[in-house]
XYZ file of C-alpha atoms in Angstrom:
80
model
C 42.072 34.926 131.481
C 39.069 36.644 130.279
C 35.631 36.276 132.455
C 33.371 36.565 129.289
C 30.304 37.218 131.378
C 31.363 40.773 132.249
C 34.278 41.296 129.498
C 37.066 41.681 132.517
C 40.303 40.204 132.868
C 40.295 38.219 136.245
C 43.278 36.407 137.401
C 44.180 32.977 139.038
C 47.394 30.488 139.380
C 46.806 29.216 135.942
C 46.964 32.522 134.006
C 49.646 33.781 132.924
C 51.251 37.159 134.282
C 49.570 40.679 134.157
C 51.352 43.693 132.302
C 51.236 46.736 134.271
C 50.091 48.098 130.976
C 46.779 45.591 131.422
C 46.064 47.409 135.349
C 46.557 51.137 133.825
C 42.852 51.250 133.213
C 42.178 50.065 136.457
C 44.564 52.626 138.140
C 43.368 55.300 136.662
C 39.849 54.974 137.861
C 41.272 54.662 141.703
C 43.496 57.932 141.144
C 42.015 60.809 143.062
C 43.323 64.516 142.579
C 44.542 66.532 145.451
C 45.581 70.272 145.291
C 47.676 72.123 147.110
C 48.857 75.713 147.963
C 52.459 75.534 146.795
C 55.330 75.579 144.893
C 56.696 72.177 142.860
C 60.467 71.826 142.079
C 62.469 69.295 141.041
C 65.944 68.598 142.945
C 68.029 66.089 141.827
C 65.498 64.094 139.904
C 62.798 64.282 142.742
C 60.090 66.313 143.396
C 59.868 68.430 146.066
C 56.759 70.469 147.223
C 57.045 73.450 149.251
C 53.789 73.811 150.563
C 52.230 76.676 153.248
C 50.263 79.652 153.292
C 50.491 82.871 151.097
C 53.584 85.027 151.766
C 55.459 82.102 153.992
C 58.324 82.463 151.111
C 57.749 79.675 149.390
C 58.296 81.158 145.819
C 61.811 82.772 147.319
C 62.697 79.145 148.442
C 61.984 77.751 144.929
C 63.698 80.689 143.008
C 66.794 80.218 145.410
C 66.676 76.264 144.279
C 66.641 77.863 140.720
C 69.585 79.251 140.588
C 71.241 76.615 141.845
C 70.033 74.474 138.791
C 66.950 72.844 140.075
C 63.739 72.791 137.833
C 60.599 74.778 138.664
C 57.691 72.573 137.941
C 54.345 74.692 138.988
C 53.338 77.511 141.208
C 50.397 78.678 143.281
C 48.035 75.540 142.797
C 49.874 72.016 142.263
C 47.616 68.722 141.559
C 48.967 65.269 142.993
């Protein structure tokens, strides 16, 4: 249901159901970047961040996780 007065879509037992693709915009304007000192890799479909302080190896650990046929993702600075 549209509320006309402000142009938003509002919702109550007699409308029908929400796409997620209708809440995207909504999402979006919650999300909130966060960066971290790390390294992100992908193991088995997830991803994993190793995350500490310059020269605690983390860039060994992800090169190790490499060539076992894991995907590097990003280095130094990763945004969540």
């Amino acid at each position: 249901m549209r509320d006309h007065r402000r142009g938003r879509k509002t919702l109550n037992s007699a409308s029908s159901p929400v796409s997620p693709l209708d809440l995207r915009p909504a999402l979006l304007e919650t999300l909130q970047w966060r960066s971290f000192h790390g390294t992100l890799v992908q193991v088995g479909g997830v991803g994993v961040l190793l995350e500490g302080p310059s020269g605690s190896g983390k860039s060994e650990i992800a090169l190790e996780l490499l060539a076992h046929g894991h995907r590097w993702i990003a280095d130094d600075v990763v945004q969540i």
